[in-house]
mmCIF file of C-alpha atoms in Angstrom:
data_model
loop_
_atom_site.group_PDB
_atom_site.id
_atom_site.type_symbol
_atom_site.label_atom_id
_atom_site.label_comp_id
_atom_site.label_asym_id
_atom_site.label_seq_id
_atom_site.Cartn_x
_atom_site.Cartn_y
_atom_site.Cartn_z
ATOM 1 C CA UNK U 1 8.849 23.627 9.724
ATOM 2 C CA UNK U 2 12.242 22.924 8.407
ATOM 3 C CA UNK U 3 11.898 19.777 6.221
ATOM 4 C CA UNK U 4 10.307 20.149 3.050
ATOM 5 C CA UNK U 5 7.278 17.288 2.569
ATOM 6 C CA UNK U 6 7.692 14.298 0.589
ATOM 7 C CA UNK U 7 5.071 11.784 -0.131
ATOM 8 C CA UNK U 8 5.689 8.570 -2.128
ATOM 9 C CA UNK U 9 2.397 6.129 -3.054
ATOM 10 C CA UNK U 10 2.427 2.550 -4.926
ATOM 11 C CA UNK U 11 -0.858 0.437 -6.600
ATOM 12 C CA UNK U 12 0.710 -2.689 -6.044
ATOM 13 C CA UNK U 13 3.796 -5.014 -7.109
ATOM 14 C CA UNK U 14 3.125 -7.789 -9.552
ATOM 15 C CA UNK U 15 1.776 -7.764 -13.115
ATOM 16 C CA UNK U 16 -0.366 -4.834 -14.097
ATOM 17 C CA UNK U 17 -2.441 -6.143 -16.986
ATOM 18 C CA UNK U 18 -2.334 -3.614 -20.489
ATOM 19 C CA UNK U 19 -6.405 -2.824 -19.986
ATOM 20 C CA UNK U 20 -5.758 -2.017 -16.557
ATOM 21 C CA UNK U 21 -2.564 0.688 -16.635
ATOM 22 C CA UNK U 22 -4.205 3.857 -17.023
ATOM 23 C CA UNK U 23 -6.763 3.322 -14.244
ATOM 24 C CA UNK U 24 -3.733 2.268 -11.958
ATOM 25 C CA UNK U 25 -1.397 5.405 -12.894
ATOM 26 C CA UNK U 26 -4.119 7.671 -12.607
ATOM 27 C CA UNK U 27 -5.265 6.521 -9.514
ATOM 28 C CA UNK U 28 -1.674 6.679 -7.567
ATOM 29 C CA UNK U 29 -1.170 10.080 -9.107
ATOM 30 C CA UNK U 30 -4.423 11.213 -7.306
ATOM 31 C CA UNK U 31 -3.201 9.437 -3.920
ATOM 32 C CA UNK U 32 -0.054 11.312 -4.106
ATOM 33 C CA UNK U 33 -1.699 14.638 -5.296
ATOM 34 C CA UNK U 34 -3.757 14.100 -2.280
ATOM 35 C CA UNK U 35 -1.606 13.460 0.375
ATOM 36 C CA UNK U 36 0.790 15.956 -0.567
ATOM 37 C CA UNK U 37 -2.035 18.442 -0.523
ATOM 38 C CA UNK U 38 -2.412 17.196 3.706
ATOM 39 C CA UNK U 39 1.377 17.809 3.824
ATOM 40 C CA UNK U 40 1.514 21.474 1.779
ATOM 41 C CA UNK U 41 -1.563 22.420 4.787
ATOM 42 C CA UNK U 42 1.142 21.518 7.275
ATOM 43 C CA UNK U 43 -0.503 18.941 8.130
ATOM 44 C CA UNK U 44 1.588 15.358 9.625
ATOM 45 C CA UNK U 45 3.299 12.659 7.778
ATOM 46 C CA UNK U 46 0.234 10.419 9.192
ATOM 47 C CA UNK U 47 -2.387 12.216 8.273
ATOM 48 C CA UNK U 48 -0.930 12.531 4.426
ATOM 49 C CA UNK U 49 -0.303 8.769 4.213
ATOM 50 C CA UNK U 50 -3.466 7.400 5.479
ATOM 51 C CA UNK U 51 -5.251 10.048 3.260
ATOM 52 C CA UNK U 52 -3.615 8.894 -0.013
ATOM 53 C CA UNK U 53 -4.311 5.396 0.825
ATOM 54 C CA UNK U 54 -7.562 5.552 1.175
ATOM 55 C CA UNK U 55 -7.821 7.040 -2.045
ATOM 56 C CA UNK U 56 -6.551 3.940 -3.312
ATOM 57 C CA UNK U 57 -8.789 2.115 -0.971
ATOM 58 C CA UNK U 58 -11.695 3.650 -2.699
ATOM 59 C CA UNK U 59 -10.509 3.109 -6.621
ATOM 60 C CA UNK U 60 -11.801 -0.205 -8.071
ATOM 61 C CA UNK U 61 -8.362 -0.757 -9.709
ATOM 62 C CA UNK U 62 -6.362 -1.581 -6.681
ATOM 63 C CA UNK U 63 -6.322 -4.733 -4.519
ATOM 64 C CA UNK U 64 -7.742 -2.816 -1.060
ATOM 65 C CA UNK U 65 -10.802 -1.652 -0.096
ATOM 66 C CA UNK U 66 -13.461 -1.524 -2.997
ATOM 67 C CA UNK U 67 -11.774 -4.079 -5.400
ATOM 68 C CA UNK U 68 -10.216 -6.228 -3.357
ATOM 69 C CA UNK U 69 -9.869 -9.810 -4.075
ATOM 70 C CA UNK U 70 -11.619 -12.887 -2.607
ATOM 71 C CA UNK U 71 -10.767 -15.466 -0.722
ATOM 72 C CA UNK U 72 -11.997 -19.196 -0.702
ATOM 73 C CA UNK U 73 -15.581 -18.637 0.368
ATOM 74 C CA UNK U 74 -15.908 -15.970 -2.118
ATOM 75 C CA UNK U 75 -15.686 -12.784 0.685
ATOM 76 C CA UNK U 76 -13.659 -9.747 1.034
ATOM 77 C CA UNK U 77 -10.883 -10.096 3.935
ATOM 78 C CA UNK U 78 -9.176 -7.063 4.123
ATOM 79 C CA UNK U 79 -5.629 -6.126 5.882
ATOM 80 C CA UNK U 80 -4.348 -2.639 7.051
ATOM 81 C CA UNK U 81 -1.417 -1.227 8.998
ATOM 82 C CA UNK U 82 -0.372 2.364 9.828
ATOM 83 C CA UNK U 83 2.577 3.851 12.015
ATOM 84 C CA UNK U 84 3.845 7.226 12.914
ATOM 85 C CA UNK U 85 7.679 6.823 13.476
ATOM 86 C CA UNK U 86 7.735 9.680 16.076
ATOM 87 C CA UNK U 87 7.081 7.464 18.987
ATOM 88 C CA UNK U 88 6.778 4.130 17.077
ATOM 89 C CA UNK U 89 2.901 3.945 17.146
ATOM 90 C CA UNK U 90 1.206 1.523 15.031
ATOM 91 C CA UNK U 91 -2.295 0.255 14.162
ATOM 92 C CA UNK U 92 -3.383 -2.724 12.003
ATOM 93 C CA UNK U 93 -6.426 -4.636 11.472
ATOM 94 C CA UNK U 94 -6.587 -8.248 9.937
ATOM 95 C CA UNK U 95 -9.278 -9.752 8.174
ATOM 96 C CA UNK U 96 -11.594 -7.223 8.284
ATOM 97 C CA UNK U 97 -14.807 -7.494 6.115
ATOM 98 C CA UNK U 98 -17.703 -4.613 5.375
ATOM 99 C CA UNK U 99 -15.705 -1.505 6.122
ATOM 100 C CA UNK U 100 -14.651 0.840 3.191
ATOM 101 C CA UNK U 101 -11.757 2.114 4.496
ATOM 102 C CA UNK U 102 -9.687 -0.501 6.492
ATOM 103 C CA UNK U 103 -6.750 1.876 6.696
ATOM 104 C CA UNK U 104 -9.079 4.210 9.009
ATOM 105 C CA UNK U 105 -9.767 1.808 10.975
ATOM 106 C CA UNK U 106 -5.983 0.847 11.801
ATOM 107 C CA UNK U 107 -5.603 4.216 12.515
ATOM 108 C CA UNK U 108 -8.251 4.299 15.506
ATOM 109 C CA UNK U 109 -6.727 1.006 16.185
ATOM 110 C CA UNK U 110 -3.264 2.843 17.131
ATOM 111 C CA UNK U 111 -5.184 6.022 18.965
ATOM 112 C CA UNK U 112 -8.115 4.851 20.726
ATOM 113 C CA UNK U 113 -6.405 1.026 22.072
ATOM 114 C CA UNK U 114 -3.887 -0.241 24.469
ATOM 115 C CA UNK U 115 -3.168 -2.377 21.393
ATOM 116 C CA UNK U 116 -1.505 -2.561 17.901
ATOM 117 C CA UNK U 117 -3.464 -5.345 16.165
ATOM 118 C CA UNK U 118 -7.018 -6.289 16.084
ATOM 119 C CA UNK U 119 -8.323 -9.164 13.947
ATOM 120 C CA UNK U 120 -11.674 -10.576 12.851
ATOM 121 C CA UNK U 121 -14.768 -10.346 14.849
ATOM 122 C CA UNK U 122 -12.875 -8.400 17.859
ATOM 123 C CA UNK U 123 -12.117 -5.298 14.755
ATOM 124 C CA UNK U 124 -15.653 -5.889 13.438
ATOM 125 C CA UNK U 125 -17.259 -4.885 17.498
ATOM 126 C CA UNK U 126 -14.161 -2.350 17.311
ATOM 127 C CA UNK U 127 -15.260 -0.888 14.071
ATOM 128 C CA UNK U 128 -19.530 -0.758 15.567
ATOM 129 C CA UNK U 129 -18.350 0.990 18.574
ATOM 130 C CA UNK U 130 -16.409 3.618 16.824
ATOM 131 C CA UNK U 131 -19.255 4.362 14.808
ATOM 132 C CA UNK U 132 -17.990 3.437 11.356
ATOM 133 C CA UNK U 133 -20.704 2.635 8.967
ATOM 134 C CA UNK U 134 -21.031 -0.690 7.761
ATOM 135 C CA UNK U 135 -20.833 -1.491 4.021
ATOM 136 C CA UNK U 136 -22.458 -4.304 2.903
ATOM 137 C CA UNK U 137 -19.763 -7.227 1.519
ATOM 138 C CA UNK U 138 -21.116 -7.554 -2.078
ATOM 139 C CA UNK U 139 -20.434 -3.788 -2.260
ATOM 140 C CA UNK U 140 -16.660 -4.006 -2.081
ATOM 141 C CA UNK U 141 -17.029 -6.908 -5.023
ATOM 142 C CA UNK U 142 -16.174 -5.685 -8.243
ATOM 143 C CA UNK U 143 -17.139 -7.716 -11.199
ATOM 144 C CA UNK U 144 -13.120 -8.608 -11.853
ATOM 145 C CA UNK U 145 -12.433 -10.042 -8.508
ATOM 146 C CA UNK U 146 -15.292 -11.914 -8.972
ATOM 147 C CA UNK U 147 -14.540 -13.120 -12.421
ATOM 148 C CA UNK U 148 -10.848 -13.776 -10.928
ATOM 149 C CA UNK U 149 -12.424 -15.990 -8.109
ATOM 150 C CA UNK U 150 -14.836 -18.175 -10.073
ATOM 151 C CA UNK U 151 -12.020 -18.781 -12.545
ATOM 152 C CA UNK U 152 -9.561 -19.818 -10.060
ATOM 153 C CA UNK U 153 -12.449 -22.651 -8.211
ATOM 154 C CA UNK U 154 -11.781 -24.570 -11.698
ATOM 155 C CA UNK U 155 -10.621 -27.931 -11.587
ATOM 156 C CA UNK U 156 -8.176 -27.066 -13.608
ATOM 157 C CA UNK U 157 -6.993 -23.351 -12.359
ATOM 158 C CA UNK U 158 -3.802 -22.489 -11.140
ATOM 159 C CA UNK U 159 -4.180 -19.470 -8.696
ATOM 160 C CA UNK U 160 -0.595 -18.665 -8.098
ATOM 161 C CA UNK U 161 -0.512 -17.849 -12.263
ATOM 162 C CA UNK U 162 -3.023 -14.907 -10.650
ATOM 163 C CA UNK U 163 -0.785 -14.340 -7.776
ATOM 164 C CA UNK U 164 1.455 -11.720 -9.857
ATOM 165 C CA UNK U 165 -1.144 -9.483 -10.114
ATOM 166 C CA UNK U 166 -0.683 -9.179 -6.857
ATOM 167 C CA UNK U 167 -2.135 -5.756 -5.540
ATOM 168 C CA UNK U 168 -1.905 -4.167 -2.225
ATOM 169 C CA UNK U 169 -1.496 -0.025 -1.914
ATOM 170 C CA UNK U 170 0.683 1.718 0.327
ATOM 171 C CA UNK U 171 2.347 5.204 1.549
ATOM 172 C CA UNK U 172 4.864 6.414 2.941
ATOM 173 C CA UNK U 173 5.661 10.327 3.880
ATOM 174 C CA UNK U 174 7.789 12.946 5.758
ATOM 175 C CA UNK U 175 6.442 15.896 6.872
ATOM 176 C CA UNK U 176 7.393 19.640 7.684
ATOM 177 C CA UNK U 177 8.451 18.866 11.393
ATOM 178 C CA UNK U 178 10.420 15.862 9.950
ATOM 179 C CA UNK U 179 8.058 13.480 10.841
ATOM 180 C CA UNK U 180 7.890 9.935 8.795
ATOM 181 C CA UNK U 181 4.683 7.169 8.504
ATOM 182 C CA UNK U 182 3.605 4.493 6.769
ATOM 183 C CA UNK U 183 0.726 3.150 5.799
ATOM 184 C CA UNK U 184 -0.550 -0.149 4.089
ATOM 185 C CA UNK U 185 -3.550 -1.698 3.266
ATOM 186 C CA UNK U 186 -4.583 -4.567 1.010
ATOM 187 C CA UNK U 187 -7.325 -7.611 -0.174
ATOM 188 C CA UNK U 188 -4.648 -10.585 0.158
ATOM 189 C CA UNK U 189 -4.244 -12.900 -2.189
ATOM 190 C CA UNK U 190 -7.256 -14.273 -4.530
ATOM 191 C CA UNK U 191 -9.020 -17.510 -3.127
ATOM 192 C CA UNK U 192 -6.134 -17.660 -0.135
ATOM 193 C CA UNK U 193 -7.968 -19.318 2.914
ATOM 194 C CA UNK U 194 -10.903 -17.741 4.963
ATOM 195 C CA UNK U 195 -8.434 -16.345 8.235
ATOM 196 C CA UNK U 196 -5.221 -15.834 6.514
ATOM 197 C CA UNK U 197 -3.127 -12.922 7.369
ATOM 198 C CA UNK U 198 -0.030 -11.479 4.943
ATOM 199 C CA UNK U 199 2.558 -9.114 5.877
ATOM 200 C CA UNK U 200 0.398 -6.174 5.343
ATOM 201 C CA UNK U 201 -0.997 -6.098 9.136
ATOM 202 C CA UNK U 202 2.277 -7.614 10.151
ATOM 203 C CA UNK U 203 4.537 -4.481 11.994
ATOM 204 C CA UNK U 204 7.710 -4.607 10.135
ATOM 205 C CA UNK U 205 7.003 -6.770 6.933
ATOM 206 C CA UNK U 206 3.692 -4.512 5.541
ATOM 207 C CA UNK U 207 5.702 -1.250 6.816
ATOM 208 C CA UNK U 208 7.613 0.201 9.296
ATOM 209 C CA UNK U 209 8.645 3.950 10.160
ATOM 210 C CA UNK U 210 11.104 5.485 12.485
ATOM 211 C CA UNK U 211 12.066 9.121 12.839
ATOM 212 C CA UNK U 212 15.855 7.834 13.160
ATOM 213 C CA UNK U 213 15.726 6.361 9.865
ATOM 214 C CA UNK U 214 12.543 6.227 7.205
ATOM 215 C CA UNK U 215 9.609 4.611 6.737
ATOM 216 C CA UNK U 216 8.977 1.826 3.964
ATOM 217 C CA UNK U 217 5.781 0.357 2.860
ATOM 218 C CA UNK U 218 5.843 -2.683 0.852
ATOM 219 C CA UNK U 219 3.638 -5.105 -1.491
ATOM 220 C CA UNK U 220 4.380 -8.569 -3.214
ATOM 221 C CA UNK U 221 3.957 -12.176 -2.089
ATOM 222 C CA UNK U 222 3.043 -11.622 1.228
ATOM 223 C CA UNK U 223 4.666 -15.005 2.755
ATOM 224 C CA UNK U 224 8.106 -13.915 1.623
ATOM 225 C CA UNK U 225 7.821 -10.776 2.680
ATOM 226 C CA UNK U 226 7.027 -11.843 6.305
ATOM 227 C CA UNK U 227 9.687 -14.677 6.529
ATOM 228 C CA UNK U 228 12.766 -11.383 5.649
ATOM 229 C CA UNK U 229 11.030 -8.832 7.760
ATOM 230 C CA UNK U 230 10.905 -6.297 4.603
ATOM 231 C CA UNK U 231 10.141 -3.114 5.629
ATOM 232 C CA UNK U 232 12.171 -3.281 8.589
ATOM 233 C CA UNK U 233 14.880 -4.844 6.414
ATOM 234 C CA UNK U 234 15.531 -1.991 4.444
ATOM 235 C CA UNK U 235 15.542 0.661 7.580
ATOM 236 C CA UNK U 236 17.863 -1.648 8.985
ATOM 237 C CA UNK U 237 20.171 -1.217 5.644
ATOM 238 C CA UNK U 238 19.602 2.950 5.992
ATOM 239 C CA UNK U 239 20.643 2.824 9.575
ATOM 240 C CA UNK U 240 24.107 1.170 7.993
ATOM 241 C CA UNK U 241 24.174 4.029 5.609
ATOM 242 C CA UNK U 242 22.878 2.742 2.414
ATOM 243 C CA UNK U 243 20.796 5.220 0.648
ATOM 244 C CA UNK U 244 16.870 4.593 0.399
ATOM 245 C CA UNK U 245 17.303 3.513 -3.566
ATOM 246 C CA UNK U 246 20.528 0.567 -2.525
ATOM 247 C CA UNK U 247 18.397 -0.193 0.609
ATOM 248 C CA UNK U 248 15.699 -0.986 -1.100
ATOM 249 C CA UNK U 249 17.428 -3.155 -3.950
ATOM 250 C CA UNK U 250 19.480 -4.941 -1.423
ATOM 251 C CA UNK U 251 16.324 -6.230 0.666
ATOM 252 C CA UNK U 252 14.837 -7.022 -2.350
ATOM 253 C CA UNK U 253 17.469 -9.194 -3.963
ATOM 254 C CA UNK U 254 17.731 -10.722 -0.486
ATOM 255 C CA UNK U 255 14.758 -11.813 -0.538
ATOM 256 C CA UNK U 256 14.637 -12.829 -4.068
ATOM 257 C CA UNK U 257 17.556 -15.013 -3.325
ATOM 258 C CA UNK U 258 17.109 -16.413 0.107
ATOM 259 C CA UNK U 259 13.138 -17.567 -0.038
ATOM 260 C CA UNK U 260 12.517 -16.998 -3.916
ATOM 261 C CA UNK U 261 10.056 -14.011 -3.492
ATOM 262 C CA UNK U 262 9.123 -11.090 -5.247
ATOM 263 C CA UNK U 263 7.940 -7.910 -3.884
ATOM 264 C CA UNK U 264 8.242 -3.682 -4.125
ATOM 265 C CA UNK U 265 8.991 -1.273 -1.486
ATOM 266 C CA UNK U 266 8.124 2.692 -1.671
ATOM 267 C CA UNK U 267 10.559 4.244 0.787
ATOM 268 C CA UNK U 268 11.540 7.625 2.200
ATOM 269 C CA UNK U 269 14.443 8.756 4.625
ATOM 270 C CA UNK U 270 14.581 11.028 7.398
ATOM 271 C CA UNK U 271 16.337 13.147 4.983
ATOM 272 C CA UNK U 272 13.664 13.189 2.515
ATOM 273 C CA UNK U 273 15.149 11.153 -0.153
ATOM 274 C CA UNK U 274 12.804 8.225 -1.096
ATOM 275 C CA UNK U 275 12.596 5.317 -3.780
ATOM 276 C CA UNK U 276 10.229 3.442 -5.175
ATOM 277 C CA UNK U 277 11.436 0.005 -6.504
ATOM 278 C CA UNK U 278 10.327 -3.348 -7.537
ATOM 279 C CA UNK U 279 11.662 -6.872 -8.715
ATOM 280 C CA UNK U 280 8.048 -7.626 -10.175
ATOM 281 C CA UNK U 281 7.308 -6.550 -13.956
ATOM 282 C CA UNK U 282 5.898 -3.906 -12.653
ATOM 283 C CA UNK U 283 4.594 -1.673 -9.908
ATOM 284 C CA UNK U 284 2.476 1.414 -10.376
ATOM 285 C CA UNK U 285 4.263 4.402 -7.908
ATOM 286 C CA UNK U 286 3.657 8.028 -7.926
ATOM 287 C CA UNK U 287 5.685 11.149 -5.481
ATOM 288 C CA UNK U 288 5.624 14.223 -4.634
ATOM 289 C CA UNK U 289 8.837 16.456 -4.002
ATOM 290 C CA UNK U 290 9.838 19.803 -4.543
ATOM 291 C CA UNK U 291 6.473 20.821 -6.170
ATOM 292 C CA UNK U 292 7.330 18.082 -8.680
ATOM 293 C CA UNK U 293 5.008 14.784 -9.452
ATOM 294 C CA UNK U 294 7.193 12.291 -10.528
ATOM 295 C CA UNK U 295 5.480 8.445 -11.362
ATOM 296 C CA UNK U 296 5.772 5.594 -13.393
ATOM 297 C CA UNK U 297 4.786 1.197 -13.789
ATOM 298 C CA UNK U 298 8.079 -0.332 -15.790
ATOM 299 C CA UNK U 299 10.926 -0.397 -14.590
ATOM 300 C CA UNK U 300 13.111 2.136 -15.741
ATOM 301 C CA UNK U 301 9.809 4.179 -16.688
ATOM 302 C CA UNK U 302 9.437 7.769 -14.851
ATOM 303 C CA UNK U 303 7.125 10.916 -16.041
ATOM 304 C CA UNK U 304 7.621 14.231 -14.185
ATOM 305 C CA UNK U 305 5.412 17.106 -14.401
ATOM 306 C CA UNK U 306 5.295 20.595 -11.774
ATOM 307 C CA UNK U 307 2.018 19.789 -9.272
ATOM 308 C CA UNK U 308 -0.338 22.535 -10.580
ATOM 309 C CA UNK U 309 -0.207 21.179 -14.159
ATOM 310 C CA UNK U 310 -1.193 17.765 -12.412
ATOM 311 C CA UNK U 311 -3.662 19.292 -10.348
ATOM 312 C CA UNK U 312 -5.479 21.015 -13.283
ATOM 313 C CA UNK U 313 -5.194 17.749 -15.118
ATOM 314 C CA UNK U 314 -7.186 16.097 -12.364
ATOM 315 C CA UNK U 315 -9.497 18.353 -11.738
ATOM 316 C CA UNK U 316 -10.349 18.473 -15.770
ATOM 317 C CA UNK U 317 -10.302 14.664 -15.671
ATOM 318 C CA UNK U 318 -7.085 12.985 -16.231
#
């Protein structure tokens, strides 16, 4: 291969409460360790991305998979998209419930299908015939989303102050051959209604990636990011020439301006550059280049350390 591999991860946009910061930078640290481990084997962008998210699917500190939030009824609804910007391939699921990993699921979604999006009951028959196990629903509750969702049924609660924690975990990689995917998956927003679907499974506003230009993964308030087309957005300001970082900023501030929304975007170009950046407080992000781990939550706030010194920290506990 000629390109050298870059992985970029992020935990979620939104407000990343003082109790919870650890858990969250440890956990994209491992996601990125991990997918740049796929991507040091040679192994493709796609592979690397939907390995490091479902590390994140399968930490209790991010919005996706185990730990998601619930919606009205009190239920897990999960979203997922994946795409390999070789040949433009994608796979998403919407509203998925008992599955672990809804990110694998998208990904059979794109390789064993005519199609790109499956929803509901159709993913849940999709899911049986493919063989993946079925976890039961209280399994993917943790104690905090279900603390979240009894708080918000109060007369007197006012979700959308809960809305900035808003959580949803992504990738985004390029590999040896010079290969680029994304990959997104997420819970939604707390107590939203039993059906709804955000960006995330949405092809262009959850993520996007094309060989010509980058891939982008993105998290925030989901609505907003659907009505500017986010991920595409920013490949669309690459393709001008803007590099990932002023891409990035300029969908953002878009979007911030025109419908009033606030989001984050990890990207990556076909040149290997990449950015992670956010108009929310925070957003935790983690990425791999060069042998170097570089991640941070604040804005402004970025730790670097040489892999092996983070992979003997995580295998001695972080």
């Amino acid at each position: 291969g000629r390109m050298k591999p870059v992985i970029v991860v992020h935990g979620g946009a939104g407000r990343i409460f003082k109790e919870r910061e650890e858990g969250s930078r440890a956990g994209v640290v491992r996601a990125a360790l991990r997918g740049y481990g796929v991507l040091k084997e040679g192994g493709s962008a796609l592979d690397a991305v939907e390995e490091a998210v479902r590390s994140m699917e399968d930490d209790p500190h991010f919005n996706a998979g185990c730990g998601s939030v619930l919606n009205e009824k009190g239920e897990v609804e999960m979203d997922a998209i994946i795409m390999d910007g070789k040949n433009l391939d994608s796979g998403a699921v919407s509203a998925v419930k008992c599955i672990s990993n809804p990110i694998k699921l998208a990904r059979l979604v794109m390789e064993k299908t005519k199609h790109m999006l499956l929803t509901d009951h159709g993913a849940h028959l999709f899911a049986q015939a493919m063989g993946i196990p079925e976890t039961p629903g209280e399994k993917l509750v943790t104690q905090r989303s279900w603390e979240r969702w009894k708080k918000n049924l109060e007369p007197d609660s006012n979700p959308e102050e809960f809305q900035k924690d808003l959580g949803t975990v992504g990738a985004v990689a390029i590999d040896s051959e010079g290969n680029v995917a994304c990959a997104t998956s997420t819970g939604g927003l707390s107590n939203k209604l039993i059906g709804r679907v955000g960006d995330t499974a949405c092809i262009g506003s959850g993520g996007y990636a094309d060989n010509r230009s980058g891939a982008a993964s993105t998290t925030g308030h989901g609505e907003s990011i659907m009505k500017v087309v986010l991920a595409r957005l920013i490949l669309y300001h690459m393709e001008q020439g803007m590099s990932p970082d002023m891409a990035a900023d300029t969908a953002l501030d878009y979007m911030k301006t025109r419908v009033g929304g606030l989001g984050g975007v990890i990207v990556v170009n076909s040149s290997g550059e990449w950015a992670a950046r956010f108009s929310t407080k925070q957003m935790a992000w983690a990425t791999v280049k060069d042998d170097q781990l570089h991640y941070g939550i604040y804005a402004g706030e970025r730790h670097t350390k040489p892999v092996d010194e983070a992979l003997r920290s995580e295998i001695e506990g972080f």
